[in-house]
């Protein structure tokens, strides 16, 4: 696991965007694993700039997002599909048919989870996976528990995550209590993983990543088992 500690959010975003841009230059038909949340917005902004400047091309790129609230309609402005369209897909030359987000309207979450993993495997697997990290150490919506789940599945959000995400809603009562999320095996099968973290609120989670222990109490700690992980964080997340 490699650590890159940046001065601030802007530098963190630039470093992450550079890695993704290099990936697209070397392999124009890359499969990118994408995250939502506040953390990657700066990275997406930089990718949009590079795309507009003609430095990178999304026309052959496929994407798979980590998660989606459940149940939620795709056109709901709190859905992760809506977020991705707004911050990235509508701003670059990507074919929307090549963008995948778990279906928050699926009738049967088990069927949707299996279909999502199958589609990902058939596409050839993720080349570079972008991750954020919950302040409780979750990755995607694999929440701390006594066990973790391998494949894409429906999960209950913890009180901490509901509280953390309520900042983006009018009222905490509006935050969905469930999500569809890639499981740990889906995430760990990516060829390269880039985890981003900024701000003091992420320090405890980053400290657990630096600790020797691998525990379902901190799902991100399993990243220590992956051979190709880069953590890019700002000083606040690193030093607390
Ligand atoms: C989002 C996701 C979550 C977030 C995490 C951090 O797709 O999978 O694990 O990455 O909750 O969220 P922010 O970036 O809003 O702090």
PDB file of C-alpha atoms and ligand atoms in Angstrom:
ATOM      1  CA  UNK A   1       0.000   0.000   0.000  1.00  0.00           C
ATOM      2  CA  UNK A   2       1.467   3.338  -1.037  1.00  0.00           C
ATOM      3  CA  UNK A   3       0.625   6.625   0.679  1.00  0.00           C
ATOM      4  CA  UNK A   4       0.699  10.022  -1.000  1.00  0.00           C
ATOM      5  CA  UNK A   5       0.138  12.845   1.476  1.00  0.00           C
ATOM      6  CA  UNK A   6      -0.942  16.122  -0.135  1.00  0.00           C
ATOM      7  CA  UNK A   7      -1.056  19.692   1.140  1.00  0.00           C
ATOM      8  CA  UNK A   8      -4.760  20.070   0.505  1.00  0.00           C
ATOM      9  CA  UNK A   9      -7.909  18.856  -1.277  1.00  0.00           C
ATOM     10  CA  UNK A  10      -6.955  20.456  -4.578  1.00  0.00           C
ATOM     11  CA  UNK A  11      -3.602  18.669  -4.718  1.00  0.00           C
ATOM     12  CA  UNK A  12      -5.245  15.371  -3.703  1.00  0.00           C
ATOM     13  CA  UNK A  13      -7.765  15.774  -6.519  1.00  0.00           C
ATOM     14  CA  UNK A  14      -5.043  16.629  -9.048  1.00  0.00           C
ATOM     15  CA  UNK A  15      -2.980  13.557  -8.112  1.00  0.00           C
ATOM     16  CA  UNK A  16      -5.986  11.266  -8.451  1.00  0.00           C
ATOM     17  CA  UNK A  17      -7.020  12.821 -11.760  1.00  0.00           C
ATOM     18  CA  UNK A  18      -3.462  12.363 -13.079  1.00  0.00           C
ATOM     19  CA  UNK A  19      -3.578   8.645 -12.299  1.00  0.00           C
ATOM     20  CA  UNK A  20      -6.938   8.246 -14.036  1.00  0.00           C
ATOM     21  CA  UNK A  21      -5.780  10.327 -17.008  1.00  0.00           C
ATOM     22  CA  UNK A  22      -2.632   8.197 -17.415  1.00  0.00           C
ATOM     23  CA  UNK A  23      -4.810   5.104 -17.293  1.00  0.00           C
ATOM     24  CA  UNK A  24      -7.051   6.448 -20.085  1.00  0.00           C
ATOM     25  CA  UNK A  25      -4.067   7.494 -22.201  1.00  0.00           C
ATOM     26  CA  UNK A  26      -2.461   4.051 -21.883  1.00  0.00           C
ATOM     27  CA  UNK A  27      -5.748   2.142 -22.281  1.00  0.00           C
ATOM     28  CA  UNK A  28      -8.520   4.207 -23.918  1.00  0.00           C
ATOM     29  CA  UNK A  29     -11.103   1.445 -23.358  1.00  0.00           C
ATOM     30  CA  UNK A  30     -10.423   1.251 -19.624  1.00  0.00           C
ATOM     31  CA  UNK A  31     -13.010   0.176 -17.107  1.00  0.00           C
ATOM     32  CA  UNK A  32     -13.183   2.673 -14.264  1.00  0.00           C
ATOM     33  CA  UNK A  33     -14.739   1.950 -10.884  1.00  0.00           C
ATOM     34  CA  UNK A  34     -16.253   5.180  -9.572  1.00  0.00           C
ATOM     35  CA  UNK A  35     -17.412   6.549  -6.244  1.00  0.00           C
ATOM     36  CA  UNK A  36     -19.865   9.277  -5.294  1.00  0.00           C
ATOM     37  CA  UNK A  37     -19.736  11.499  -2.205  1.00  0.00           C
ATOM     38  CA  UNK A  38     -17.996  14.799  -1.609  1.00  0.00           C
ATOM     39  CA  UNK A  39     -14.440  13.452  -1.807  1.00  0.00           C
ATOM     40  CA  UNK A  40     -14.102  12.684  -5.558  1.00  0.00           C
ATOM     41  CA  UNK A  41     -15.896  15.800  -6.860  1.00  0.00           C
ATOM     42  CA  UNK A  42     -12.593  17.705  -7.276  1.00  0.00           C
ATOM     43  CA  UNK A  43     -11.102  14.753  -9.151  1.00  0.00           C
ATOM     44  CA  UNK A  44     -14.092  14.655 -11.506  1.00  0.00           C
ATOM     45  CA  UNK A  45     -13.792  18.426 -12.087  1.00  0.00           C
ATOM     46  CA  UNK A  46     -10.162  17.958 -13.120  1.00  0.00           C
ATOM     47  CA  UNK A  47     -11.018  15.081 -15.446  1.00  0.00           C
ATOM     48  CA  UNK A  48     -13.681  17.279 -17.074  1.00  0.00           C
ATOM     49  CA  UNK A  49     -11.070  20.030 -17.617  1.00  0.00           C
ATOM     50  CA  UNK A  50      -8.636  17.540 -19.180  1.00  0.00           C
ATOM     51  CA  UNK A  51     -11.393  16.152 -21.396  1.00  0.00           C
ATOM     52  CA  UNK A  52     -12.408  19.630 -22.565  1.00  0.00           C
ATOM     53  CA  UNK A  53      -8.737  20.419 -23.282  1.00  0.00           C
ATOM     54  CA  UNK A  54      -8.572  17.317 -25.481  1.00  0.00           C
ATOM     55  CA  UNK A  55      -6.049  15.549 -23.229  1.00  0.00           C
ATOM     56  CA  UNK A  56      -8.239  12.565 -22.384  1.00  0.00           C
ATOM     57  CA  UNK A  57     -11.029  10.789 -24.228  1.00  0.00           C
ATOM     58  CA  UNK A  58     -13.941   8.949 -22.611  1.00  0.00           C
ATOM     59  CA  UNK A  59     -15.530   7.646 -25.822  1.00  0.00           C
ATOM     60  CA  UNK A  60     -14.411   4.037 -25.249  1.00  0.00           C
ATOM     61  CA  UNK A  61     -14.473   4.089 -21.433  1.00  0.00           C
ATOM     62  CA  UNK A  62     -16.840   1.967 -19.351  1.00  0.00           C
ATOM     63  CA  UNK A  63     -17.662   2.788 -15.754  1.00  0.00           C
ATOM     64  CA  UNK A  64     -19.118   0.871 -12.831  1.00  0.00           C
ATOM     65  CA  UNK A  65     -20.191   2.752  -9.728  1.00  0.00           C
ATOM     66  CA  UNK A  66     -19.813   1.337  -6.265  1.00  0.00           C
ATOM     67  CA  UNK A  67     -23.267   1.886  -4.908  1.00  0.00           C
ATOM     68  CA  UNK A  68     -26.733   3.414  -4.994  1.00  0.00           C
ATOM     69  CA  UNK A  69     -29.338   4.155  -2.362  1.00  0.00           C
ATOM     70  CA  UNK A  70     -32.200   1.649  -2.240  1.00  0.00           C
ATOM     71  CA  UNK A  71     -34.944   2.095  -3.113  1.00  0.00           C
ATOM     72  CA  UNK A  72     -34.541   5.311  -5.072  1.00  0.00           C
ATOM     73  CA  UNK A  73     -35.541   6.483  -8.539  1.00  0.00           C
ATOM     74  CA  UNK A  74     -32.686   7.306 -10.928  1.00  0.00           C
ATOM     75  CA  UNK A  75     -34.080  10.808 -11.563  1.00  0.00           C
ATOM     76  CA  UNK A  76     -34.277  11.642  -7.840  1.00  0.00           C
ATOM     77  CA  UNK A  77     -31.665  14.372  -7.296  1.00  0.00           C
ATOM     78  CA  UNK A  78     -30.324  12.446  -4.273  1.00  0.00           C
ATOM     79  CA  UNK A  79     -29.640   9.306  -6.308  1.00  0.00           C
ATOM     80  CA  UNK A  80     -26.072   8.376  -7.119  1.00  0.00           C
ATOM     81  CA  UNK A  81     -27.030   8.019 -10.800  1.00  0.00           C
ATOM     82  CA  UNK A  82     -28.104  11.671 -10.709  1.00  0.00           C
ATOM     83  CA  UNK A  83     -24.848  12.616  -8.934  1.00  0.00           C
ATOM     84  CA  UNK A  84     -22.686  10.874 -11.530  1.00  0.00           C
ATOM     85  CA  UNK A  85     -24.537  12.447 -14.450  1.00  0.00           C
ATOM     86  CA  UNK A  86     -24.196  15.875 -12.848  1.00  0.00           C
ATOM     87  CA  UNK A  87     -20.542  15.743 -11.819  1.00  0.00           C
ATOM     88  CA  UNK A  88     -19.036  13.643 -14.598  1.00  0.00           C
ATOM     89  CA  UNK A  89     -21.071  11.836 -17.244  1.00  0.00           C
ATOM     90  CA  UNK A  90     -22.978  14.873 -18.579  1.00  0.00           C
ATOM     91  CA  UNK A  91     -19.720  16.854 -18.780  1.00  0.00           C
ATOM     92  CA  UNK A  92     -17.460  14.487 -20.746  1.00  0.00           C
ATOM     93  CA  UNK A  93     -17.724  12.577 -24.027  1.00  0.00           C
ATOM     94  CA  UNK A  94     -18.763   9.297 -22.438  1.00  0.00           C
ATOM     95  CA  UNK A  95     -21.490   7.087 -23.912  1.00  0.00           C
ATOM     96  CA  UNK A  96     -24.118   6.866 -21.127  1.00  0.00           C
ATOM     97  CA  UNK A  97     -24.822   3.278 -22.217  1.00  0.00           C
ATOM     98  CA  UNK A  98     -21.310   2.458 -20.979  1.00  0.00           C
ATOM     99  CA  UNK A  99     -21.972   3.848 -17.487  1.00  0.00           C
ATOM    100  CA  UNK A 100     -23.316   1.530 -14.822  1.00  0.00           C
ATOM    101  CA  UNK A 101     -24.768   2.309 -11.409  1.00  0.00           C
ATOM    102  CA  UNK A 102     -26.625  -0.338  -9.366  1.00  0.00           C
ATOM    103  CA  UNK A 103     -30.342  -0.002 -10.096  1.00  0.00           C
ATOM    104  CA  UNK A 104     -32.033   1.599  -7.096  1.00  0.00           C
ATOM    105  CA  UNK A 105     -35.403   0.744  -8.638  1.00  0.00           C
ATOM    106  CA  UNK A 106     -34.706  -2.995  -8.995  1.00  0.00           C
ATOM    107  CA  UNK A 107     -37.639  -5.140  -7.847  1.00  0.00           C
ATOM    108  CA  UNK A 108     -35.341  -7.756  -6.339  1.00  0.00           C
ATOM    109  CA  UNK A 109     -32.032  -6.533  -4.868  1.00  0.00           C
ATOM    110  CA  UNK A 110     -30.543 -10.057  -4.848  1.00  0.00           C
ATOM    111  CA  UNK A 111     -31.179 -10.475  -8.567  1.00  0.00           C
ATOM    112  CA  UNK A 112     -29.817  -6.970  -9.238  1.00  0.00           C
ATOM    113  CA  UNK A 113     -26.659  -7.672  -7.183  1.00  0.00           C
ATOM    114  CA  UNK A 114     -25.873 -10.882  -9.053  1.00  0.00           C
ATOM    115  CA  UNK A 115     -26.596  -9.256 -12.434  1.00  0.00           C
ATOM    116  CA  UNK A 116     -24.325  -6.308 -11.591  1.00  0.00           C
ATOM    117  CA  UNK A 117     -21.400  -8.573 -10.650  1.00  0.00           C
ATOM    118  CA  UNK A 118     -21.935 -10.656 -13.803  1.00  0.00           C
ATOM    119  CA  UNK A 119     -21.951  -7.537 -15.995  1.00  0.00           C
ATOM    120  CA  UNK A 120     -18.755  -6.315 -14.316  1.00  0.00           C
ATOM    121  CA  UNK A 121     -17.021  -9.682 -14.768  1.00  0.00           C
ATOM    122  CA  UNK A 122     -18.122  -9.930 -18.405  1.00  0.00           C
ATOM    123  CA  UNK A 123     -16.789  -6.420 -19.074  1.00  0.00           C
ATOM    124  CA  UNK A 124     -13.382  -7.687 -17.918  1.00  0.00           C
ATOM    125  CA  UNK A 125     -13.169  -6.247 -14.394  1.00  0.00           C
ATOM    126  CA  UNK A 126     -12.223  -2.814 -13.148  1.00  0.00           C
ATOM    127  CA  UNK A 127      -8.832  -1.388 -14.181  1.00  0.00           C
ATOM    128  CA  UNK A 128      -8.752   1.453 -11.636  1.00  0.00           C
ATOM    129  CA  UNK A 129     -11.190   1.731  -8.750  1.00  0.00           C
ATOM    130  CA  UNK A 130     -11.673   5.089  -7.036  1.00  0.00           C
ATOM    131  CA  UNK A 131     -12.760   4.818  -3.405  1.00  0.00           C
ATOM    132  CA  UNK A 132     -13.724   7.269  -0.720  1.00  0.00           C
ATOM    133  CA  UNK A 133     -13.779   6.168   2.898  1.00  0.00           C
ATOM    134  CA  UNK A 134     -16.458   6.575   5.547  1.00  0.00           C
ATOM    135  CA  UNK A 135     -15.387   8.113   8.827  1.00  0.00           C
ATOM    136  CA  UNK A 136     -16.314   4.699  10.303  1.00  0.00           C
ATOM    137  CA  UNK A 137     -13.963   2.950   7.853  1.00  0.00           C
ATOM    138  CA  UNK A 138     -16.582   1.794   5.353  1.00  0.00           C
ATOM    139  CA  UNK A 139     -15.712   1.411   1.682  1.00  0.00           C
ATOM    140  CA  UNK A 140     -18.613   1.628  -0.739  1.00  0.00           C
ATOM    141  CA  UNK A 141     -21.405   0.772   1.730  1.00  0.00           C
ATOM    142  CA  UNK A 142     -19.628  -2.168   3.301  1.00  0.00           C
ATOM    143  CA  UNK A 143     -20.243  -1.036   6.848  1.00  0.00           C
ATOM    144  CA  UNK A 144     -18.304  -2.202   9.943  1.00  0.00           C
ATOM    145  CA  UNK A 145     -19.818  -5.492  11.141  1.00  0.00           C
ATOM    146  CA  UNK A 146     -18.777  -8.883  12.460  1.00  0.00           C
ATOM    147  CA  UNK A 147     -18.571 -10.145   8.855  1.00  0.00           C
ATOM    148  CA  UNK A 148     -18.334  -8.726   5.325  1.00  0.00           C
ATOM    149  CA  UNK A 149     -20.118  -9.767   2.126  1.00  0.00           C
ATOM    150  CA  UNK A 150     -18.310 -10.677  -1.103  1.00  0.00           C
ATOM    151  CA  UNK A 151     -20.696  -9.700  -3.901  1.00  0.00           C
ATOM    152  CA  UNK A 152     -22.984  -6.779  -4.703  1.00  0.00           C
ATOM    153  CA  UNK A 153     -25.845  -6.790  -2.214  1.00  0.00           C
ATOM    154  CA  UNK A 154     -28.469  -4.776  -0.372  1.00  0.00           C
ATOM    155  CA  UNK A 155     -27.259  -3.418   2.945  1.00  0.00           C
ATOM    156  CA  UNK A 156     -28.575  -1.365   5.849  1.00  0.00           C
ATOM    157  CA  UNK A 157     -26.725   1.902   6.428  1.00  0.00           C
ATOM    158  CA  UNK A 158     -25.409   2.464   9.944  1.00  0.00           C
ATOM    159  CA  UNK A 159     -26.648   5.349  12.086  1.00  0.00           C
ATOM    160  CA  UNK A 160     -23.217   6.975  11.665  1.00  0.00           C
ATOM    161  CA  UNK A 161     -23.435   6.864   7.863  1.00  0.00           C
ATOM    162  CA  UNK A 162     -27.030   8.143   7.872  1.00  0.00           C
ATOM    163  CA  UNK A 163     -25.911  10.997  10.115  1.00  0.00           C
ATOM    164  CA  UNK A 164     -22.820  11.735   7.956  1.00  0.00           C
ATOM    165  CA  UNK A 165     -24.863  11.728   4.728  1.00  0.00           C
ATOM    166  CA  UNK A 166     -27.694  13.839   6.177  1.00  0.00           C
ATOM    167  CA  UNK A 167     -25.633  16.980   5.407  1.00  0.00           C
ATOM    168  CA  UNK A 168     -26.678  16.520   1.783  1.00  0.00           C
ATOM    169  CA  UNK A 169     -30.426  16.242   2.551  1.00  0.00           C
ATOM    170  CA  UNK A 170     -32.966  18.772   3.843  1.00  0.00           C
ATOM    171  CA  UNK A 171     -33.592  16.607   6.880  1.00  0.00           C
ATOM    172  CA  UNK A 172     -32.064  13.439   8.341  1.00  0.00           C
ATOM    173  CA  UNK A 173     -35.463  11.722   8.027  1.00  0.00           C
ATOM    174  CA  UNK A 174     -35.057  11.886   4.223  1.00  0.00           C
ATOM    175  CA  UNK A 175     -31.806   9.843   4.170  1.00  0.00           C
ATOM    176  CA  UNK A 176     -32.503   6.353   2.797  1.00  0.00           C
ATOM    177  CA  UNK A 177     -31.739   3.550   5.254  1.00  0.00           C
ATOM    178  CA  UNK A 178     -30.621   1.015   2.654  1.00  0.00           C
ATOM    179  CA  UNK A 179     -28.275   0.837  -0.300  1.00  0.00           C
ATOM    180  CA  UNK A 180     -27.113  -1.546  -2.998  1.00  0.00           C
ATOM    181  CA  UNK A 181     -23.358  -1.833  -2.760  1.00  0.00           C
ATOM    182  CA  UNK A 182     -20.536  -3.693  -4.394  1.00  0.00           C
ATOM    183  CA  UNK A 183     -19.190  -6.247  -1.943  1.00  0.00           C
ATOM    184  CA  UNK A 184     -15.628  -6.667  -0.777  1.00  0.00           C
ATOM    185  CA  UNK A 185     -14.711  -9.207  -3.469  1.00  0.00           C
ATOM    186  CA  UNK A 186     -16.099  -6.964  -6.224  1.00  0.00           C
ATOM    187  CA  UNK A 187     -13.930  -4.096  -4.932  1.00  0.00           C
ATOM    188  CA  UNK A 188     -10.827  -6.184  -4.266  1.00  0.00           C
ATOM    189  CA  UNK A 189     -10.915  -7.655  -7.780  1.00  0.00           C
ATOM    190  CA  UNK A 190      -9.965  -4.259  -9.278  1.00  0.00           C
ATOM    191  CA  UNK A 191      -6.465  -4.260 -10.777  1.00  0.00           C
ATOM    192  CA  UNK A 192      -5.614  -1.006  -9.009  1.00  0.00           C
ATOM    193  CA  UNK A 193      -7.354   0.835  -6.184  1.00  0.00           C
ATOM    194  CA  UNK A 194      -6.994   4.559  -5.448  1.00  0.00           C
ATOM    195  CA  UNK A 195      -8.501   5.587  -2.113  1.00  0.00           C
ATOM    196  CA  UNK A 196      -9.040   9.289  -1.459  1.00  0.00           C
ATOM    197  CA  UNK A 197      -9.492  10.933   1.927  1.00  0.00           C
ATOM    198  CA  UNK A 198      -9.483  14.532   3.037  1.00  0.00           C
ATOM    199  CA  UNK A 199     -10.256  16.400   6.222  1.00  0.00           C
ATOM    200  CA  UNK A 200      -9.815  15.674   9.920  1.00  0.00           C
ATOM    201  CA  UNK A 201     -13.055  13.671  10.013  1.00  0.00           C
ATOM    202  CA  UNK A 202     -11.321  10.897   8.056  1.00  0.00           C
ATOM    203  CA  UNK A 203      -8.246  10.709  10.294  1.00  0.00           C
ATOM    204  CA  UNK A 204      -9.470   7.854  12.526  1.00  0.00           C
ATOM    205  CA  UNK A 205     -10.349   5.753   9.483  1.00  0.00           C
ATOM    206  CA  UNK A 206      -6.948   6.464   7.886  1.00  0.00           C
ATOM    207  CA  UNK A 207      -5.185   5.643  11.178  1.00  0.00           C
ATOM    208  CA  UNK A 208      -6.870   2.219  11.134  1.00  0.00           C
ATOM    209  CA  UNK A 209      -5.562   1.691   7.616  1.00  0.00           C
ATOM    210  CA  UNK A 210      -2.045   2.380   8.877  1.00  0.00           C
ATOM    211  CA  UNK A 211      -2.539  -0.025  11.776  1.00  0.00           C
ATOM    212  CA  UNK A 212      -1.449  -3.665  11.287  1.00  0.00           C
ATOM    213  CA  UNK A 213      -4.848  -5.180  11.981  1.00  0.00           C
ATOM    214  CA  UNK A 214      -7.256  -6.345   9.296  1.00  0.00           C
ATOM    215  CA  UNK A 215     -10.747  -6.404  10.741  1.00  0.00           C
ATOM    216  CA  UNK A 216     -14.376  -6.270   9.521  1.00  0.00           C
ATOM    217  CA  UNK A 217     -14.750  -3.569  12.142  1.00  0.00           C
ATOM    218  CA  UNK A 218     -12.911  -1.391   9.611  1.00  0.00           C
ATOM    219  CA  UNK A 219     -13.733  -2.720   6.116  1.00  0.00           C
ATOM    220  CA  UNK A 220     -11.079  -0.452   4.556  1.00  0.00           C
ATOM    221  CA  UNK A 221      -8.410  -2.367   6.500  1.00  0.00           C
ATOM    222  CA  UNK A 222      -8.892  -5.256   4.024  1.00  0.00           C
ATOM    223  CA  UNK A 223      -7.239  -3.093   1.377  1.00  0.00           C
ATOM    224  CA  UNK A 224      -3.944  -4.145   2.977  1.00  0.00           C
ATOM    225  CA  UNK A 225      -4.499  -7.512   1.268  1.00  0.00           C
ATOM    226  CA  UNK A 226      -4.586  -5.928  -2.193  1.00  0.00           C
ATOM    227  CA  UNK A 227      -1.291  -5.771  -4.120  1.00  0.00           C
ATOM    228  CA  UNK A 228      -1.869  -2.426  -5.824  1.00  0.00           C
ATOM    229  CA  UNK A 229      -3.417   0.239  -3.610  1.00  0.00           C
ATOM    230  CA  UNK A 230      -2.561   3.934  -3.482  1.00  0.00           C
ATOM    231  CA  UNK A 231      -3.967   6.076  -0.687  1.00  0.00           C
ATOM    232  CA  UNK A 232      -4.033   9.759  -1.593  1.00  0.00           C
ATOM    233  CA  UNK A 233      -4.967  11.935   1.350  1.00  0.00           C
ATOM    234  CA  UNK A 234      -4.503  15.481   2.544  1.00  0.00           C
ATOM    235  CA  UNK A 235      -2.475  16.404   5.631  1.00  0.00           C
ATOM    236  CA  UNK A 236      -5.582  16.734   7.803  1.00  0.00           C
ATOM    237  CA  UNK A 237      -6.737  13.201   7.107  1.00  0.00           C
ATOM    238  CA  UNK A 238      -3.202  11.884   7.593  1.00  0.00           C
ATOM    239  CA  UNK A 239      -2.158  13.804  10.696  1.00  0.00           C
ATOM    240  CA  UNK A 240      -5.550  14.467  12.317  1.00  0.00           C
TER     241      UNK A 240
HETATM  242  C1  LIG B   1     -19.847   6.531  -2.228  1.00  0.00           C
HETATM  243  C2  LIG B   1     -19.263   5.545  -1.319  1.00  0.00           C
HETATM  244  C3  LIG B   1     -18.967   5.893   0.097  1.00  0.00           C
HETATM  245  C4  LIG B   1     -18.199   7.209   0.227  1.00  0.00           C
HETATM  246  C5  LIG B   1     -17.889   7.517   1.688  1.00  0.00           C
HETATM  247  C6  LIG B   1     -17.236   8.871   1.852  1.00  0.00           C
HETATM  248  O1  LIG B   1     -20.030   5.986  -3.519  1.00  0.00           O
HETATM  249  O2  LIG B   1     -19.059   4.456  -1.717  1.00  0.00           O
HETATM  250  O3  LIG B   1     -18.213   4.867   0.666  1.00  0.00           O
HETATM  251  O4  LIG B   1     -17.010   7.140  -0.504  1.00  0.00           O
HETATM  252  O5  LIG B   1     -19.077   7.489   2.437  1.00  0.00           O
HETATM  253  O6  LIG B   1     -18.148   9.871   1.480  1.00  0.00           O
HETATM  254  P1  LIG B   1     -17.698  11.381   1.333  1.00  0.00           P
HETATM  255  O7  LIG B   1     -16.758  11.451   0.179  1.00  0.00           O
HETATM  256  O8  LIG B   1     -18.967  12.138   1.062  1.00  0.00           O
HETATM  257  O9  LIG B   1     -17.046  11.753   2.614  1.00  0.00           O
END
